Short mmCIF file of C-alpha atoms and ligand atoms in Angstrom, two decimals:
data_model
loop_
_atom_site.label_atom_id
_atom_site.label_comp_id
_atom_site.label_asym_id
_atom_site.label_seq_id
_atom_site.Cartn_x
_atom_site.Cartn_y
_atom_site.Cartn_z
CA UNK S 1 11.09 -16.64 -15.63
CA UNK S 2 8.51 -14.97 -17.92
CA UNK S 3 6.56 -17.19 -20.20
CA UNK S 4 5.03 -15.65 -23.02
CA UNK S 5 2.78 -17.29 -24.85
CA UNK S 6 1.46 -16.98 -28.28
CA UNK S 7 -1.36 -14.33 -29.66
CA UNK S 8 -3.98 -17.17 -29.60
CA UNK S 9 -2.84 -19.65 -27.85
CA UNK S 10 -4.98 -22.06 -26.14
CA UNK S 11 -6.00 -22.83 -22.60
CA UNK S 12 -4.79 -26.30 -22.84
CA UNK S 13 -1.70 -24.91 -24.09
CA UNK S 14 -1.57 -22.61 -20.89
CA UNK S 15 -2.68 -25.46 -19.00
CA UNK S 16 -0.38 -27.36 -20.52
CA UNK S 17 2.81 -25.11 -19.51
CA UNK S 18 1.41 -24.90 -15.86
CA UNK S 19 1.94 -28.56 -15.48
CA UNK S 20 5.82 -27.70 -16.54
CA UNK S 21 6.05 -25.14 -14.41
CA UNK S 22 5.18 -26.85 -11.47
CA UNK S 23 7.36 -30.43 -12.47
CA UNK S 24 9.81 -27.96 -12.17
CA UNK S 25 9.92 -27.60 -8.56
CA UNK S 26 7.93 -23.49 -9.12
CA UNK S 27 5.26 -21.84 -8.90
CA UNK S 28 2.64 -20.38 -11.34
CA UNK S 29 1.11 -17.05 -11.71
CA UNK S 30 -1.30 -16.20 -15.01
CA UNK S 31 -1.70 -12.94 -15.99
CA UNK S 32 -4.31 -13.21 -18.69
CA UNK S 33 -3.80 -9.59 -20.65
CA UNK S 34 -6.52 -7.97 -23.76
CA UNK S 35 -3.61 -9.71 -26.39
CA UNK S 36 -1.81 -12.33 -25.04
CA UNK S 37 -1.27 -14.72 -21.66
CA UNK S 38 1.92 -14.60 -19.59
CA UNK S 39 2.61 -17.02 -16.70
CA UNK S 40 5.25 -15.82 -14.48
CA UNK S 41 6.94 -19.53 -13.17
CA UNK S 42 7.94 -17.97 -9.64
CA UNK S 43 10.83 -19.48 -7.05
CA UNK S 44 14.50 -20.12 -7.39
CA UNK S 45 14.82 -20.77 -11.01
CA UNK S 46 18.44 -20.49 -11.82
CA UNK S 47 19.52 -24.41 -12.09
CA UNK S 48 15.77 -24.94 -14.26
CA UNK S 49 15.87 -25.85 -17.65
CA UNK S 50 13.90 -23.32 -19.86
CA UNK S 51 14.43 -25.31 -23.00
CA UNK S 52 11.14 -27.67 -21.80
CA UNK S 53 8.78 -24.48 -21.98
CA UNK S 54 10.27 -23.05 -25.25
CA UNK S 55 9.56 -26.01 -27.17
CA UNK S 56 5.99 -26.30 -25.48
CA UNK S 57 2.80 -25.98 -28.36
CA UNK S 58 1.94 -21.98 -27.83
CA UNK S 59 4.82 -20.59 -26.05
CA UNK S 60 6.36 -17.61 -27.83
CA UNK S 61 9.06 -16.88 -25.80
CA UNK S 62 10.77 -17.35 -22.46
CA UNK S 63 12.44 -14.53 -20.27
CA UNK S 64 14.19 -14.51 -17.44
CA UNK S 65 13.01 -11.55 -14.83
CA UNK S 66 16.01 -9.56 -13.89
CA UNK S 67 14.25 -8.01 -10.44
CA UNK S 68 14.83 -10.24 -7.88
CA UNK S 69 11.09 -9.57 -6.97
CA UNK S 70 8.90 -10.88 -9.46
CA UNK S 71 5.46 -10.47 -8.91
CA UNK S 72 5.70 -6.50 -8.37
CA UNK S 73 7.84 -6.35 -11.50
CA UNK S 74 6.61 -4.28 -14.37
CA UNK S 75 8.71 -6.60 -16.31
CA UNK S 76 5.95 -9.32 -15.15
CA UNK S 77 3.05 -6.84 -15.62
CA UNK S 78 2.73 -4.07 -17.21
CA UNK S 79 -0.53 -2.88 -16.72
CA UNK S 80 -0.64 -0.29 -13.57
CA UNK S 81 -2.73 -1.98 -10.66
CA UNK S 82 -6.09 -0.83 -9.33
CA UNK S 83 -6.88 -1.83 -5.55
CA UNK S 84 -10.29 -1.27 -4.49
CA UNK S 85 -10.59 0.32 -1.08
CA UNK S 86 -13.89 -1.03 -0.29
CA UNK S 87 -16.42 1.04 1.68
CA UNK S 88 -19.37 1.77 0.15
CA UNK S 89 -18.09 5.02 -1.54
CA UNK S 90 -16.26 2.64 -3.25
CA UNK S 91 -12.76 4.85 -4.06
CA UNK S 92 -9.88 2.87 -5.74
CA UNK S 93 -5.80 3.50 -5.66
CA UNK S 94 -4.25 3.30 -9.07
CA UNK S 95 -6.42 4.46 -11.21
CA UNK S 96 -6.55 7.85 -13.15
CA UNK S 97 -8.03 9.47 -9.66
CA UNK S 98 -5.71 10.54 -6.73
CA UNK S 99 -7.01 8.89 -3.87
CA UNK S 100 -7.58 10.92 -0.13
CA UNK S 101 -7.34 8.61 2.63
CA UNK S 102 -7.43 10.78 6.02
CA UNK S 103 -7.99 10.70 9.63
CA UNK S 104 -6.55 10.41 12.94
CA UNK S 105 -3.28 9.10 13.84
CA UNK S 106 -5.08 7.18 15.89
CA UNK S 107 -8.70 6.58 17.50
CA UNK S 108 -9.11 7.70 20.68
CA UNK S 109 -13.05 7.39 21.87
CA UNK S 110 -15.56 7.09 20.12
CA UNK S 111 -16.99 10.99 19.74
CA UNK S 112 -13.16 11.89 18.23
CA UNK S 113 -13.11 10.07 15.10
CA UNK S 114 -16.94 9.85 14.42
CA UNK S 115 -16.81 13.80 14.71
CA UNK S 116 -13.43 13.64 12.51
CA UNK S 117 -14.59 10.86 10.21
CA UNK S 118 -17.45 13.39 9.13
CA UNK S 119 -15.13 16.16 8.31
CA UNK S 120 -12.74 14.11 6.41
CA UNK S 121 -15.52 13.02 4.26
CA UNK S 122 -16.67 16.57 3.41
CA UNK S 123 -12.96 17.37 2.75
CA UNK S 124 -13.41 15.07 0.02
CA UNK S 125 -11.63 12.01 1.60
CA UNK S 126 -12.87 8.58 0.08
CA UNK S 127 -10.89 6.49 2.99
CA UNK S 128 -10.92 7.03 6.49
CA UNK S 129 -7.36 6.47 8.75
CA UNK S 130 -7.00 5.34 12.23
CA UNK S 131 -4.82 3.20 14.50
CA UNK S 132 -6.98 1.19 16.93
CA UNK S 133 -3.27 -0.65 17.57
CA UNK S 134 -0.73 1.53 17.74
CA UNK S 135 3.28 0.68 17.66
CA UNK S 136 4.68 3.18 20.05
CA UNK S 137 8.60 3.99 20.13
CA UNK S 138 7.79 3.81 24.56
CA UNK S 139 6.02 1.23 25.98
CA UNK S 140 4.50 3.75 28.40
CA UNK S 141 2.69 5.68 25.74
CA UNK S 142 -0.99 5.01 24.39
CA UNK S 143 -1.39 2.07 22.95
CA UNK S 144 -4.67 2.48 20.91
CA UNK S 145 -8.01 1.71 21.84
CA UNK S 146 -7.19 -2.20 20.77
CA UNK S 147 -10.93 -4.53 19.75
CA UNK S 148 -12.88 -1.46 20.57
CA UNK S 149 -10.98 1.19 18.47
CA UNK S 150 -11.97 -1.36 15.86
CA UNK S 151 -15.51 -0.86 16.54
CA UNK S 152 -15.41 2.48 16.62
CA UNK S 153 -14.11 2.44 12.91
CA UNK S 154 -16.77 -0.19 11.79
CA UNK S 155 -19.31 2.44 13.42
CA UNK S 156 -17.64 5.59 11.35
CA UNK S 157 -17.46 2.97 7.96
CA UNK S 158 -21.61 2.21 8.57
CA UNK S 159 -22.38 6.31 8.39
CA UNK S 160 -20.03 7.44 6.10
CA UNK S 161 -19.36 5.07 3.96
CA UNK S 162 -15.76 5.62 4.12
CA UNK S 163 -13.02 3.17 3.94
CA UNK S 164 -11.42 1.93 6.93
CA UNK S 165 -7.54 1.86 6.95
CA UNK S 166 -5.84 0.74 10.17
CA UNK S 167 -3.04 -1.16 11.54
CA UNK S 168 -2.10 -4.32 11.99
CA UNK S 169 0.99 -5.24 14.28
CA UNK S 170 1.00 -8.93 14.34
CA UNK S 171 0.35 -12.35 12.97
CA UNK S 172 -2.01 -12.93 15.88
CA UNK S 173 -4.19 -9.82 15.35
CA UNK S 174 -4.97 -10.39 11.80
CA UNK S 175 -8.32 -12.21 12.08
CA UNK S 176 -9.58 -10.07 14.63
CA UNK S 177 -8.30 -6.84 12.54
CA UNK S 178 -9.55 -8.62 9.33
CA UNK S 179 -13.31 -8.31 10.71
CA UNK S 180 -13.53 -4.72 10.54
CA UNK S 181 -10.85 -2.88 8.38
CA UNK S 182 -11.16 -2.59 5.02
CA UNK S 183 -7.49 -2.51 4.27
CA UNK S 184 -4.33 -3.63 6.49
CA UNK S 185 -1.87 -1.60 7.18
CA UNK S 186 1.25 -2.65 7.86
CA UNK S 187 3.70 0.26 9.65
CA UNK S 188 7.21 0.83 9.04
CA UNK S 189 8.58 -0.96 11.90
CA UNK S 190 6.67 -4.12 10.61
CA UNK S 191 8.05 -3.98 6.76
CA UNK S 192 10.19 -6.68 7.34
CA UNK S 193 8.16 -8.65 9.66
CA UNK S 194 8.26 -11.53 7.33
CA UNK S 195 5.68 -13.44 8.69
CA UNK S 196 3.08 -10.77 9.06
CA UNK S 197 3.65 -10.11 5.43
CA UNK S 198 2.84 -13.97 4.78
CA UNK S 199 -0.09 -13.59 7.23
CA UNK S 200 -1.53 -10.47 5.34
CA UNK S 201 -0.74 -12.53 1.96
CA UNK S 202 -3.31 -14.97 2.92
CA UNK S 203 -5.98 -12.50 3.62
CA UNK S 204 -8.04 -11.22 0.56
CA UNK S 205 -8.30 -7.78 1.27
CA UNK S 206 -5.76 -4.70 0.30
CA UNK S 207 -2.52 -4.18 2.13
CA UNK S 208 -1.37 -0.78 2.86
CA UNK S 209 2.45 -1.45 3.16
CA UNK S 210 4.67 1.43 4.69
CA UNK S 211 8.06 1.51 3.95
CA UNK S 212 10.71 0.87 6.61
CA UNK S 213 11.97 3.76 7.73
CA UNK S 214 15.64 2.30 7.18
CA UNK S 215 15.14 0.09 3.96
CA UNK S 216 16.06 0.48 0.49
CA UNK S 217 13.65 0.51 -2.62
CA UNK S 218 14.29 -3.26 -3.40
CA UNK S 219 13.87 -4.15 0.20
CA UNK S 220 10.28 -2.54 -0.01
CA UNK S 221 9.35 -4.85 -3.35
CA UNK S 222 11.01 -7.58 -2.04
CA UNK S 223 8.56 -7.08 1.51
CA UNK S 224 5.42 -6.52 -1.14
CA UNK S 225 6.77 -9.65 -2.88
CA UNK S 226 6.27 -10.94 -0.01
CA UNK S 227 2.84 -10.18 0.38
CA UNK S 228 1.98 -11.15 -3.16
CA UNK S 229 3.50 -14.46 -2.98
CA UNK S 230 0.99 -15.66 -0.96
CA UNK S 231 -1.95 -14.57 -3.68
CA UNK S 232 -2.69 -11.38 -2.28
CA UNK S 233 -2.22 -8.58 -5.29
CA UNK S 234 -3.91 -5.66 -3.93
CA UNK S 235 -0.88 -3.84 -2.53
CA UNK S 236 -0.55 -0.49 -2.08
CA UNK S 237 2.76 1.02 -1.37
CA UNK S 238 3.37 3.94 1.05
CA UNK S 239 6.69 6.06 1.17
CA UNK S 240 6.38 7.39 4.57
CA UNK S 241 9.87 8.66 5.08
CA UNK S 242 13.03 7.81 5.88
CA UNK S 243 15.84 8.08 8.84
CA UNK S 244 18.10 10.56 7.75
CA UNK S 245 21.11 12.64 9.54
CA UNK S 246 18.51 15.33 9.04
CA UNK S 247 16.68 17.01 12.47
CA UNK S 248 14.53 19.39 11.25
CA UNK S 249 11.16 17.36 10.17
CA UNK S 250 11.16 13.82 12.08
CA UNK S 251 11.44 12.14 9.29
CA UNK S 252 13.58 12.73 5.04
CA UNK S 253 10.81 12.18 2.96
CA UNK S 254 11.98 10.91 -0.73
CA UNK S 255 9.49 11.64 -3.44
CA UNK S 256 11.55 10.61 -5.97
CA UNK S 257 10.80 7.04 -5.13
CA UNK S 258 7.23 7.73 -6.80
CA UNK S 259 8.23 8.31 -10.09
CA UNK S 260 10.91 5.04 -9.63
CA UNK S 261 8.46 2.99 -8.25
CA UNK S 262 5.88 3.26 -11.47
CA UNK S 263 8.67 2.79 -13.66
CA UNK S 264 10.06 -0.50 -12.09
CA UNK S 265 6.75 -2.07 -10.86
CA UNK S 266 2.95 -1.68 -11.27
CA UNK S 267 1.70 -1.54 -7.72
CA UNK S 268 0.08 1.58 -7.16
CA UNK S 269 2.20 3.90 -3.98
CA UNK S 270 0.89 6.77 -1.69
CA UNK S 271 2.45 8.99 -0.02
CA UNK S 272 2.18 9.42 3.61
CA UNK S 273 2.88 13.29 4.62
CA UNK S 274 2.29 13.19 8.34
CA UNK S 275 4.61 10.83 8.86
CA UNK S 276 7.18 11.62 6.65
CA UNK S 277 7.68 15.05 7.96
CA UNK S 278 6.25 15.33 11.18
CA UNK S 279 5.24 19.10 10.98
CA UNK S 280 1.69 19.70 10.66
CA UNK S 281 3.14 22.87 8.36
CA UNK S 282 5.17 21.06 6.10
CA UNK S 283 2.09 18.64 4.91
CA UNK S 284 0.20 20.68 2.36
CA UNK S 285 3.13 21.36 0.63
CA UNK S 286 4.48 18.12 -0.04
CA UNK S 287 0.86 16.40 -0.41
CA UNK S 288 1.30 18.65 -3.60
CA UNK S 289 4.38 17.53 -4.65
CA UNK S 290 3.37 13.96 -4.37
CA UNK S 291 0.53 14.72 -6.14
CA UNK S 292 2.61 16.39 -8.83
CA UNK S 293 5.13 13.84 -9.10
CA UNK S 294 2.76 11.32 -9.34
CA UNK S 295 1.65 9.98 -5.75
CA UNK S 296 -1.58 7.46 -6.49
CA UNK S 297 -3.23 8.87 -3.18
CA UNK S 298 -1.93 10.60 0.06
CA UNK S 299 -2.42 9.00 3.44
CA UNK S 300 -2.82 12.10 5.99
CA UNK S 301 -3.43 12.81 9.42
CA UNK S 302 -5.87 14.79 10.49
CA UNK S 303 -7.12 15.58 13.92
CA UNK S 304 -10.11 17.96 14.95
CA UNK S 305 -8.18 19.11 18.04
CA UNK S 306 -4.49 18.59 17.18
CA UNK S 307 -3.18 20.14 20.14
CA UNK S 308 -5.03 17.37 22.63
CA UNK S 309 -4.25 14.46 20.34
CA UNK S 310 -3.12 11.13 22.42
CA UNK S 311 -0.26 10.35 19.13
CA UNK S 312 0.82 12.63 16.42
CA UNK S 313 -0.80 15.90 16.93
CA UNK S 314 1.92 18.07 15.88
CA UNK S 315 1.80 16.39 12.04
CA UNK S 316 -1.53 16.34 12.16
CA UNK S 317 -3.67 19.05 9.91
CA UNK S 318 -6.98 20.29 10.80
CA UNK S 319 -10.06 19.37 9.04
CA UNK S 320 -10.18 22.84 7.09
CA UNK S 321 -7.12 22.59 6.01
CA UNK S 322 -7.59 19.28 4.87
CA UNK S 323 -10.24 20.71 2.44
CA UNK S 324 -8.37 23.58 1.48
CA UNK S 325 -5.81 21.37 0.14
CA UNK S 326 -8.20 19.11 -1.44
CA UNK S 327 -8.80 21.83 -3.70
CA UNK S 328 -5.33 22.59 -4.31
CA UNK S 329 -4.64 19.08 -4.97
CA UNK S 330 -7.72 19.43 -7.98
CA UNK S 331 -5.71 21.63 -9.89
CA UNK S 332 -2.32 19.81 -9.59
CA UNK S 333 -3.97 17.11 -10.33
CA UNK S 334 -5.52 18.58 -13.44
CA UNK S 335 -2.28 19.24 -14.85
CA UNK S 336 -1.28 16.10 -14.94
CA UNK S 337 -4.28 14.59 -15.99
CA UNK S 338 -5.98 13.36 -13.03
CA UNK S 339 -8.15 14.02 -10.39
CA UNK S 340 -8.42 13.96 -6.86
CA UNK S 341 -11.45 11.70 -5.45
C1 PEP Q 1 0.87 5.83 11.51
O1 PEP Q 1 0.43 5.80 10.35
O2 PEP Q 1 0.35 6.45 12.43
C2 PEP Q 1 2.15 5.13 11.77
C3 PEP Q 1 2.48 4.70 12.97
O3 PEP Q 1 2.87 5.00 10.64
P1 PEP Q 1 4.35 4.47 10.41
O4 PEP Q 1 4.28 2.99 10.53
O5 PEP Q 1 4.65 4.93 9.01
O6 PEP Q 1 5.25 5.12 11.44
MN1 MN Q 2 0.89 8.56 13.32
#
């Protein structure tokens, strides 16, 4: 349920309908807007009685939410959300600007992703990518560089100043991964890894959350619900593809989901490229149609020597053409009133 309250109504009357809220078995959630308060009362509220926080002094009106996820509801909030990356060029997803997060599928030694890390940056990337643990489809492939792919990243954060954006893969990692990245990612195969989304909830620090590559739009709110319901807002969304009958890119990738996804909830979505093709030719061109149908940033891979990369080289796009399409991605975005940062 959606409580709104009244243009001008006190904070003992908001206080006030907290204390209902919570006699009533639920949980609050304030969103304190320019005109008005509205307290989202979150949990199983079909058998609660609404009439209590109707008649309470300062309530306007009581809705129910018709999503069955709440928190990333536009009906809950309207207002689009802003995460900050962090890093001390201190980019943003959400906003008016298109946000460039780039870098190696994953990091491999030290020399690779400081050497890429630099080139991003002069691409015009705000965010740096790279999997220090990696989930591989064979358990005989590279695993990632584990604590000291971390360090590596911290290192490539302290001269760039770029964001660090890198994968987490279980509840156990999450303090150790929580030292040096600046946001969590949580991969596909992890979407519905229900208590690594609680675990990330807890943390206070932006989750990058890729959409299972089998699971429908609600599933992927209801996972980011999931994330949210343990206080943690800042959640980005990333379409990364889909399985599909289709063989030639690795991946179906559905950019219609962008334009859905800002007109059913306000969390800010990316699109991932790399991934969701799998053909280092086939990235430009759909960067730019995210970007034109409204992506709030691009997550790509980009490797200095893609041809000797330990994961991903084939959907991986060079550092020059990384910055070729950053200015590409200026003029779409100019069109549609944005820019890139
Ligand atoms: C990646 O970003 O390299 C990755 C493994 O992503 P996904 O979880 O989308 O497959
Ligand atoms: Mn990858």
């Amino acid at each position: 349920m959606i409580v709104v309250m009244a243009m001008g109504a006190t904070a003992g009357q908001v206080d006030h309908v907290v204390t209902l809220i919570r006699e009533m078995g639920l949980r609050e959630h304030v969103i304190v807007g320019t005109e008005r308060t509205v307290i989202a009362a979150l949990g199983d509220d079909r058998a609660k009685d609404k009439d209590k926080l109707e008649n309470a002094p300062g309530v306007e009106r009581v809705m129910p939410v018709l999503a069955p996820y709440k928190m990333a509801s536009r009906e809950v909030k309207k207002e689009r959300t802003v995460v900050r990356l962090g890093g001390s060029l201190g980019g943003s997803v959400g906003g008016n600007s298109v946000a460039l997060i780039a870098g190696p599928c994953s990091v491999e030694n030290r020399t690779q992703l400081l050497e890429i890390a630099h080139q991003v940056k002069e691409a015009g990337a705000t965010a740096l990518r790279g999997g220090a643990f990696k989930p591989r489809t064979s358990p005989y492939a590279f695993q990632g560089l584990g604590e000291k792919g971390l360090e590596i990243l911290a290192e490539a954060r302290a001269q760039t100043g770029l964001a660090v954006v890198t994968e987490v893969m279980s509840v156990e990692q999450v303090p150790l991964v929580a030292q040096y990245a600046d946001v969590f990612q949580v991969g596909t195969r992890n979407m519905q890894n229900y208590n690594l989304l609680w675990a990330v909830g807890e943390q206070r620090k932006p989750v990058l959350l890729k959409r299972g590559l089998s699971a429908t739009l609600e599933e992927f709110l209801l996972a980011a619900e999931y994330i949210m319901s343990r206080g943690n807002g800042d959640v980005i969304l990333c379409e990364r593809g889909i399985r599909t009958f289709e063989t030639y890119c690795r991946n179906t990738l559905p950019l219609a989901i962008v334009p859905e996804v800002h007109r059913i909830s306000h969390l800010p979505i990316v699109v991932d490229p790399s991934q969701g093709t799998g053909h280092a030719h086939l990235v430009p061109d759909m960067s730019r149609a995210a970007v034109a149908c409204g992506a709030d940033g691009l997550i790509i891979e980009c490797h200095h020597d893609p041809e000797h990369a330990l994961t991903d080289g084939a959907q991986s796009i060079t550092p020059q053409t990384l910055k070729d399409l950053a200015q590409s991605l200026q003029l779409i975005a100019k069109a549609i009133d944005r820019n890139v940062q």
